[in-house]
Short mmCIF file of C-alpha atoms in Angstrom, two decimals:
data_model
loop_
_atom_site.label_atom_id
_atom_site.label_comp_id
_atom_site.label_asym_id
_atom_site.label_seq_id
_atom_site.Cartn_x
_atom_site.Cartn_y
_atom_site.Cartn_z
CA MET A 543 -29.86 -6.13 -32.07
CA SER A 544 -31.02 -3.03 -34.00
CA ASN A 545 -34.44 -3.35 -32.31
CA PHE A 546 -32.91 -3.65 -28.86
CA LYS A 547 -34.49 -1.55 -26.16
CA LEU A 548 -34.41 -1.57 -22.40
CA LYS A 549 -37.20 -3.41 -20.60
CA ARG A 550 -38.75 -2.92 -17.19
CA ILE A 551 -36.40 -5.49 -15.66
CA ASP A 552 -33.42 -3.52 -17.01
CA TYR A 553 -34.59 -0.31 -15.37
CA TYR A 554 -35.22 -2.28 -12.17
CA ILE A 555 -31.61 -3.56 -12.07
CA ILE A 556 -30.15 -0.17 -13.03
CA ARG A 557 -32.17 1.52 -10.29
CA LYS A 558 -31.08 -1.09 -7.75
CA PHE A 559 -27.42 -0.85 -8.85
CA LEU A 560 -27.16 2.94 -8.75
CA GLY A 561 -29.32 3.24 -5.63
CA THR A 562 -27.18 0.76 -3.70
CA PHE A 563 -24.01 2.48 -4.94
CA LEU A 564 -25.20 5.91 -3.74
CA PHE A 565 -26.33 4.44 -0.41
CA ALA A 566 -22.97 2.71 0.12
CA VAL A 567 -21.02 5.84 -0.85
CA THR A 568 -23.06 8.06 1.47
CA GLY A 569 -22.75 5.71 4.43
CA ILE A 570 -19.03 5.10 4.10
CA ILE A 571 -18.24 8.78 3.50
CA ILE A 572 -20.11 9.76 6.68
CA ILE A 573 -18.07 7.21 8.66
CA VAL A 574 -14.78 8.36 7.07
CA VAL A 575 -15.54 12.04 7.75
CA VAL A 576 -16.34 11.27 11.39
CA PHE A 577 -13.03 9.43 11.84
CA ASP A 578 -11.14 12.18 10.01
CA VAL A 579 -12.68 14.89 12.22
CA ASN A 580 -11.71 12.87 15.29
CA GLU A 581 -8.13 12.53 14.02
CA LYS A 582 -7.73 16.24 13.22
CA ILE A 583 -9.88 17.78 15.96
CA ASP A 584 -6.87 19.34 17.72
CA LYS A 585 -5.84 21.03 14.46
CA PHE A 586 -9.38 22.23 13.76
CA MET A 587 -9.66 23.77 17.23
CA ALA A 588 -6.78 26.18 16.52
CA PRO A 589 -8.02 29.80 16.57
CA GLU A 590 -6.75 30.57 13.05
CA VAL A 591 -8.87 27.80 11.50
CA THR A 592 -12.42 28.88 10.69
CA LEU A 593 -15.47 26.61 10.42
CA ASN A 594 -16.07 27.95 6.91
CA GLU A 595 -12.61 26.75 5.80
CA ILE A 596 -13.05 23.36 7.44
CA ILE A 597 -16.38 22.72 5.69
CA PHE A 598 -15.99 24.41 2.32
CA LYS A 599 -12.24 24.40 1.69
CA TYR A 600 -11.38 21.03 3.22
CA TYR A 601 -14.30 18.59 3.51
CA LEU A 602 -16.18 19.77 0.43
CA ASN A 603 -13.00 18.91 -1.49
CA PHE A 604 -11.94 15.91 0.61
CA ILE A 605 -15.16 13.97 -0.12
CA PRO A 606 -14.73 13.83 -3.96
CA TYR A 607 -11.02 13.02 -3.47
CA PHE A 608 -11.89 10.07 -1.23
CA LEU A 609 -14.66 8.98 -3.59
CA SER A 610 -12.33 8.95 -6.60
CA GLY A 611 -9.92 6.64 -4.81
CA PHE A 612 -12.49 4.07 -3.69
CA ALA A 613 -15.37 4.36 -6.16
CA SER A 614 -14.47 1.04 -7.80
CA LEU A 615 -14.54 -0.64 -4.37
CA PHE A 616 -17.96 0.89 -3.62
CA THR A 617 -19.19 -0.32 -7.01
CA PHE A 618 -18.01 -3.85 -6.32
CA ILE A 619 -19.60 -3.94 -2.87
CA SER A 620 -22.86 -2.59 -4.32
CA VAL A 621 -22.97 -5.25 -7.03
CA ILE A 622 -22.21 -8.04 -4.56
CA TYR A 623 -24.82 -6.80 -2.07
CA PHE A 624 -27.86 -6.24 -4.26
CA THR A 625 -27.14 -9.16 -6.62
CA SER A 626 -26.88 -11.49 -3.60
CA ASN A 627 -30.26 -10.14 -2.48
CA LEU A 628 -31.72 -10.90 -5.90
CA ALA A 629 -30.26 -14.42 -5.81
CA ASP A 630 -31.52 -15.10 -2.27
CA ARG A 631 -35.03 -14.10 -3.32
CA SER A 632 -34.69 -16.37 -6.41
CA GLU A 633 -35.25 -13.36 -8.69
CA ILE A 634 -32.25 -14.21 -10.87
CA ILE A 635 -33.47 -17.79 -11.26
CA ALA A 636 -36.85 -16.41 -12.32
CA MET A 637 -35.22 -14.13 -14.90
CA LEU A 638 -33.12 -16.94 -16.38
CA SER A 639 -36.08 -19.36 -16.38
CA THR A 640 -38.05 -17.01 -18.66
CA GLY A 641 -35.44 -17.50 -21.37
CA MET A 642 -33.24 -14.49 -20.57
CA SER A 643 -29.59 -15.42 -21.10
CA PHE A 644 -26.90 -14.53 -18.61
CA ASP A 645 -25.30 -12.37 -21.31
CA ARG A 646 -28.57 -10.42 -21.61
CA LEU A 647 -28.77 -10.12 -17.82
CA MET A 648 -25.38 -8.38 -17.87
CA VAL A 649 -26.65 -5.53 -20.10
CA PRO A 650 -28.19 -3.37 -17.31
CA TYR A 651 -25.14 -4.08 -15.14
CA GLY A 652 -22.89 -2.87 -17.97
CA ILE A 653 -24.98 0.27 -18.45
CA SER A 654 -24.90 1.05 -14.72
CA SER A 655 -21.15 0.51 -14.39
CA GLY A 656 -20.68 2.60 -17.56
CA ILE A 657 -22.62 5.50 -16.02
CA ILE A 658 -20.48 5.35 -12.87
CA ALA A 659 -17.22 4.90 -14.84
CA LEU A 660 -17.91 7.85 -17.16
CA THR A 661 -19.00 10.07 -14.27
CA MET A 662 -15.93 9.24 -12.19
CA PHE A 663 -13.59 9.63 -15.18
CA LEU A 664 -14.91 13.13 -15.94
CA LEU A 665 -14.77 14.10 -12.26
CA THR A 666 -11.22 12.78 -11.90
CA ALA A 667 -10.09 14.40 -15.13
CA TYR A 668 -11.58 17.88 -14.75
CA VAL A 669 -13.40 18.53 -11.45
CA ILE A 670 -11.48 16.82 -8.65
CA PRO A 671 -7.96 18.20 -9.48
CA PRO A 672 -8.92 21.87 -8.76
CA ALA A 673 -10.68 20.64 -5.61
CA ASN A 674 -7.51 18.81 -4.60
CA ALA A 675 -5.54 22.04 -4.95
CA GLU A 676 -7.75 23.70 -2.33
CA ARG A 677 -7.70 20.64 -0.07
CA LEU A 678 -3.90 20.38 -0.18
CA ASP A 679 -3.54 24.11 0.42
CA PHE A 680 -5.60 23.66 3.61
CA GLU A 681 -3.45 20.70 4.68
CA TYR A 682 -0.20 22.55 3.98
CA THR A 683 -1.43 25.52 6.01
CA TYR A 684 -3.09 23.88 9.03
CA THR A 685 -2.75 20.12 9.39
CA LYS A 686 0.85 19.89 8.12
CA LYS A 687 0.12 16.41 6.86
CA ASN A 688 2.17 17.13 3.78
CA LYS A 689 5.04 19.48 3.13
CA LYS A 690 4.83 21.66 0.05
CA VAL A 691 8.15 22.06 -1.75
CA GLU A 692 9.10 25.72 -1.40
CA SER A 693 12.72 25.69 -2.59
CA ALA A 694 15.09 23.83 -4.89
CA HIS A 695 18.86 23.53 -5.20
CA ASN A 696 21.20 22.65 -8.07
CA VAL A 697 18.46 22.76 -10.70
CA GLN A 698 19.50 22.05 -14.28
CA LEU A 699 17.02 21.67 -17.13
CA GLU A 700 16.67 22.14 -20.87
CA VAL A 701 14.70 25.30 -21.63
CA GLU A 702 14.46 24.52 -25.34
CA PRO A 703 16.57 22.46 -27.75
CA ASN A 704 20.28 23.18 -27.12
CA VAL A 705 19.51 25.78 -24.42
CA PHE A 706 20.16 24.83 -20.78
CA ALA A 707 19.37 26.74 -17.58
CA TYR A 708 20.94 26.31 -14.16
CA PHE A 709 19.85 27.59 -10.73
CA ASP A 710 22.10 27.19 -7.72
CA SER A 711 18.94 27.76 -5.64
CA TYR A 712 15.35 28.94 -6.01
CA THR A 713 12.86 30.04 -3.32
CA SER A 714 9.13 30.01 -3.99
CA SER A 715 8.15 32.58 -1.33
CA SER A 716 10.29 35.31 -2.92
CA GLN A 717 10.09 33.87 -6.47
CA MET A 718 13.84 34.41 -6.67
CA GLY A 719 16.59 32.22 -8.10
CA TYR A 720 20.28 32.74 -7.29
CA ARG A 721 23.52 32.16 -9.21
CA PHE A 722 21.69 31.60 -12.46
CA SER A 723 23.24 30.65 -15.79
CA LEU A 724 21.87 30.11 -19.29
CA GLU A 725 23.99 28.30 -21.90
CA ARG A 726 23.29 28.02 -25.62
CA PHE A 727 24.89 25.34 -27.79
CA LYS A 728 25.18 24.75 -31.49
CA GLY A 729 25.68 21.03 -31.77
CA LYS A 730 28.31 20.37 -29.11
CA THR A 731 29.80 23.85 -29.31
CA LEU A 732 29.01 26.45 -26.64
CA VAL A 733 28.02 29.68 -28.42
CA SER A 734 26.94 31.87 -25.47
CA ARG A 735 26.72 31.86 -21.71
CA LEU A 736 24.71 34.23 -19.52
CA THR A 737 25.42 34.34 -15.79
CA ALA A 738 23.52 36.37 -13.21
CA ASN A 739 23.56 36.91 -9.47
CA SER A 740 19.78 36.44 -9.33
CA ILE A 741 16.67 36.00 -11.44
CA LYS A 742 13.04 36.74 -10.52
CA TYR A 743 9.92 34.98 -11.82
CA ASP A 744 7.23 37.48 -12.84
CA SER A 745 4.44 35.64 -14.66
CA LEU A 746 3.97 32.80 -17.15
CA TYR A 747 7.39 32.37 -18.86
CA GLN A 748 8.35 35.96 -17.96
CA TRP A 749 11.55 36.43 -15.92
CA THR A 750 13.74 39.36 -14.84
CA ILE A 751 17.50 38.76 -14.82
CA ILE A 752 19.40 40.89 -12.29
CA ASP A 753 23.13 41.79 -12.37
CA TYR A 754 24.01 39.71 -15.38
CA MET A 755 26.93 39.17 -17.76
CA THR A 756 26.70 37.68 -21.24
CA HIS A 757 29.64 36.01 -22.95
CA ASP A 758 29.25 35.31 -26.70
CA PHE A 759 31.77 32.93 -28.26
CA ASN A 760 32.47 33.80 -31.92
CA GLY A 761 35.65 31.91 -32.67
CA MET A 762 38.54 34.32 -32.14
CA ARG A 763 36.20 37.27 -31.50
CA ASP A 764 34.51 36.75 -28.17
CA SER A 765 32.32 39.52 -26.82
CA ILE A 766 31.23 40.31 -23.27
CA SER A 767 28.35 42.53 -22.18
CA SER A 768 26.71 43.20 -18.84
CA GLY A 769 23.75 44.94 -17.25
CA THR A 770 21.82 45.40 -14.04
CA ARG A 771 18.35 44.34 -15.16
CA LYS A 772 16.90 42.54 -18.16
CA ASP A 773 13.37 41.26 -18.85
CA THR A 774 13.31 38.05 -20.85
CA THR A 775 11.12 35.11 -21.85
CA LEU A 776 12.18 31.65 -20.72
CA MET A 777 9.98 28.65 -21.46
CA ILE A 778 10.14 27.42 -17.88
CA VAL A 779 7.99 27.98 -14.79
CA PRO A 780 8.78 27.19 -11.12
CA GLU A 781 6.46 24.17 -11.13
CA ASP A 782 8.88 22.53 -13.58
CA PHE A 783 11.37 22.02 -10.76
CA LEU A 784 9.43 22.69 -7.52
CA ILE A 785 7.78 19.28 -7.56
CA SER A 786 5.70 18.31 -4.52
CA GLU A 787 4.55 14.75 -3.90
CA ASN A 788 0.86 15.54 -4.49
CA ASP A 789 1.15 18.04 -7.36
CA CYS A 790 -0.04 15.44 -9.87
CA GLU A 791 -3.39 15.28 -8.06
CA THR A 792 -4.03 18.98 -8.71
CA MET A 793 -3.69 18.79 -12.50
CA THR A 794 -6.52 18.11 -14.92
CA THR A 795 -5.84 15.22 -17.29
CA PRO A 796 -4.98 17.42 -20.34
CA ARG A 797 -2.68 19.57 -18.22
CA LEU A 798 -1.07 16.49 -16.67
CA ASN A 799 -0.40 15.04 -20.11
CA GLU A 800 1.12 18.32 -21.29
CA TYR A 801 3.27 18.55 -18.16
CA ILE A 802 4.65 15.02 -18.65
CA LYS A 803 5.52 15.72 -22.28
CA ARG A 804 7.24 19.00 -21.38
CA GLN A 805 9.27 17.44 -18.59
CA LYS A 806 10.40 14.56 -20.81
CA LEU A 807 11.58 16.98 -23.48
CA ARG A 808 13.64 18.76 -20.84
CA GLY A 809 15.24 15.58 -19.61
CA ILE A 810 13.72 15.73 -16.13
CA GLY A 811 13.49 12.19 -14.78
CA ASN A 812 11.53 12.35 -11.52
CA ILE A 813 8.08 12.32 -13.12
CA GLN A 814 7.07 8.69 -12.51
CA THR A 815 4.43 9.79 -10.00
CA PHE A 816 2.84 12.04 -12.62
CA GLU A 817 2.86 9.28 -15.24
CA ILE A 818 1.31 6.83 -12.77
CA GLU A 819 -1.46 9.32 -11.95
CA TYR A 820 -2.13 9.89 -15.67
CA HIS A 821 -2.39 6.20 -16.61
CA LYS A 822 -4.26 5.32 -13.41
CA ARG A 823 -7.12 7.65 -14.36
CA PHE A 824 -7.75 5.63 -17.53
CA ALA A 825 -7.11 2.23 -15.93
CA ASN A 826 -9.54 3.00 -13.09
CA ALA A 827 -12.32 3.70 -15.59
CA PHE A 828 -12.02 0.13 -16.91
CA SER A 829 -11.82 -1.34 -13.42
CA PHE A 830 -15.53 -0.57 -12.87
CA PHE A 831 -16.51 -2.96 -15.69
CA ILE A 832 -14.06 -5.66 -14.58
CA LEU A 833 -15.16 -5.62 -10.95
CA THR A 834 -18.83 -5.51 -11.97
CA VAL A 835 -18.45 -8.70 -14.02
CA ILE A 836 -16.63 -10.39 -11.12
CA GLY A 837 -19.30 -9.25 -8.66
CA VAL A 838 -22.25 -10.46 -10.74
CA SER A 839 -20.56 -13.78 -11.50
CA LEU A 840 -19.90 -14.41 -7.80
CA ALA A 841 -23.25 -13.30 -6.41
CA SER A 842 -25.74 -14.48 -9.03
CA TYR A 843 -26.45 -17.82 -7.39
CA LYS A 844 -27.14 -18.96 -3.84
CA LYS A 845 -24.34 -20.30 -1.66
CA LYS A 846 -24.50 -22.17 1.59
CA GLY A 847 -22.78 -19.28 3.35
CA GLY A 848 -25.40 -16.85 2.02
CA MET A 849 -24.82 -13.16 1.36
CA GLY A 850 -22.12 -12.93 4.03
CA LEU A 851 -19.87 -15.32 2.11
CA ASN A 852 -20.38 -13.36 -1.14
CA ILE A 853 -19.56 -10.08 0.58
CA GLY A 854 -16.49 -11.64 2.22
CA ILE A 855 -15.18 -12.97 -1.10
CA GLY A 856 -15.98 -9.65 -2.78
CA LEU A 857 -14.16 -7.60 -0.16
CA GLY A 858 -11.16 -9.91 -0.38
CA LEU A 859 -10.96 -9.54 -4.16
CA SER A 860 -11.51 -5.78 -4.15
CA PHE A 861 -8.91 -5.11 -1.46
CA SER A 862 -6.45 -7.40 -3.21
CA TYR A 863 -7.01 -5.36 -6.39
CA ILE A 864 -6.22 -2.10 -4.54
CA LEU A 865 -3.18 -3.71 -2.88
CA PHE A 866 -1.93 -5.06 -6.21
CA MET A 867 -2.32 -1.61 -7.79
CA THR A 868 -0.33 -0.08 -4.91
CA VAL A 869 2.47 -2.64 -5.23
CA THR A 870 2.83 -2.25 -9.00
CA SER A 871 2.79 1.56 -8.62
CA SER A 872 5.66 1.35 -6.14
CA PHE A 873 7.62 -0.69 -8.70
CA ALA A 874 7.00 2.06 -11.26
CA VAL A 875 8.21 4.77 -8.86
CA SER A 876 11.42 2.83 -8.28
CA GLY A 877 11.91 2.39 -12.03
CA LEU A 878 11.40 -1.40 -12.14
CA LEU A 879 8.22 -1.08 -14.24
CA SER A 880 6.98 1.50 -16.70
CA PRO A 881 4.08 3.56 -15.25
CA MET A 882 1.69 2.41 -17.99
CA ILE A 883 2.40 -1.28 -17.38
CA ALA A 884 2.19 -0.79 -13.61
CA CYS A 885 -1.30 0.70 -13.92
CA TRP A 886 -2.66 -1.81 -16.42
CA VAL A 887 -1.23 -5.08 -15.06
CA PRO A 888 -3.88 -5.32 -12.28
CA ASN A 889 -6.64 -4.79 -14.87
CA ILE A 890 -5.19 -7.48 -17.12
CA LEU A 891 -4.92 -9.99 -14.27
CA TYR A 892 -8.40 -9.28 -12.92
CA THR A 893 -9.85 -9.41 -16.44
CA MET A 894 -8.66 -13.01 -16.62
CA ILE A 895 -10.29 -13.68 -13.23
CA ALA A 896 -13.49 -12.02 -14.48
CA VAL A 897 -13.54 -14.18 -17.64
CA TYR A 898 -13.03 -17.35 -15.60
CA LEU A 899 -15.81 -16.52 -13.12
CA TYR A 900 -18.13 -15.36 -15.90
CA ARG A 901 -17.82 -18.71 -17.65
CA LYS A 902 -18.61 -20.53 -14.40
CA ALA A 903 -21.65 -18.34 -13.65
CA PRO A 904 -25.12 -19.99 -13.76
CA ARG A 905 -26.77 -20.05 -17.18
#
């Protein structure tokens, strides 16, 4: 194994794999963009929407977003298509008849799926989230497909251990919170309470408290002080409680992980969507290998139905995988499953299918 090196046949399969993948991606994206333009044409024709924004702010960011969601499906279709072609032309039989094992045949497939998996993981982790922020901003502004959360009511969260903040209301447009309070505890004993008519968010963790009163509880010697304006540091930002449905898509993987940890420490419970997005990014990377093994095992020998039957079976399996992932994710959102289990159960099930089909593949 130490003397292993790629041969001409390996480069041939890798070239076929990646070439078919790029061809499939390009073709499907063109079709999807055409349908999307047709659906939103009335919105795009509005005078305030410029062609520059449509192309560079929306579609330039929509394409990688769409690709990230269906790249595993495109990979599966590509494997089924070009492997069926190889089988129909008896090329796979010729390879195996020369003494090449089926395990050895899988090497270039594994390398190709690894290239796609690593590329998509890096894009999803670091490149696509900032692009999603621009795409969603366009949708919030013009297409109104989604509604960005601009205000919150009755917000209570833990700022730091034993320190709790409360907003009666907060508005994003003015960056103002109203009827604010900040309570500090020592164990179960309240040691101080600050109340204010309003509070304004300035920059990262920097807030200005307006018309405030502070009540310190020191046993029998309580003290009260007040003021009109006070700059302070609070380890909270509006995004901690202004949570939109698609915010998780705009965060890079390290930032998403940090956000989840911070929200858990503060006792905020509605973060299942963020946890699902985090675990899905890792689970999707493994799905490329699983679906590749299934695709090669299905398409590596001739069937009476020909390529059409292989493609039909492949599409059925790939769409069932996406459907299964959607169903388990909905269970996680409702609290019936943990987000990690919800994201990895489809991979576990389809790994068993892949192992079964791999063992039945021609040798």
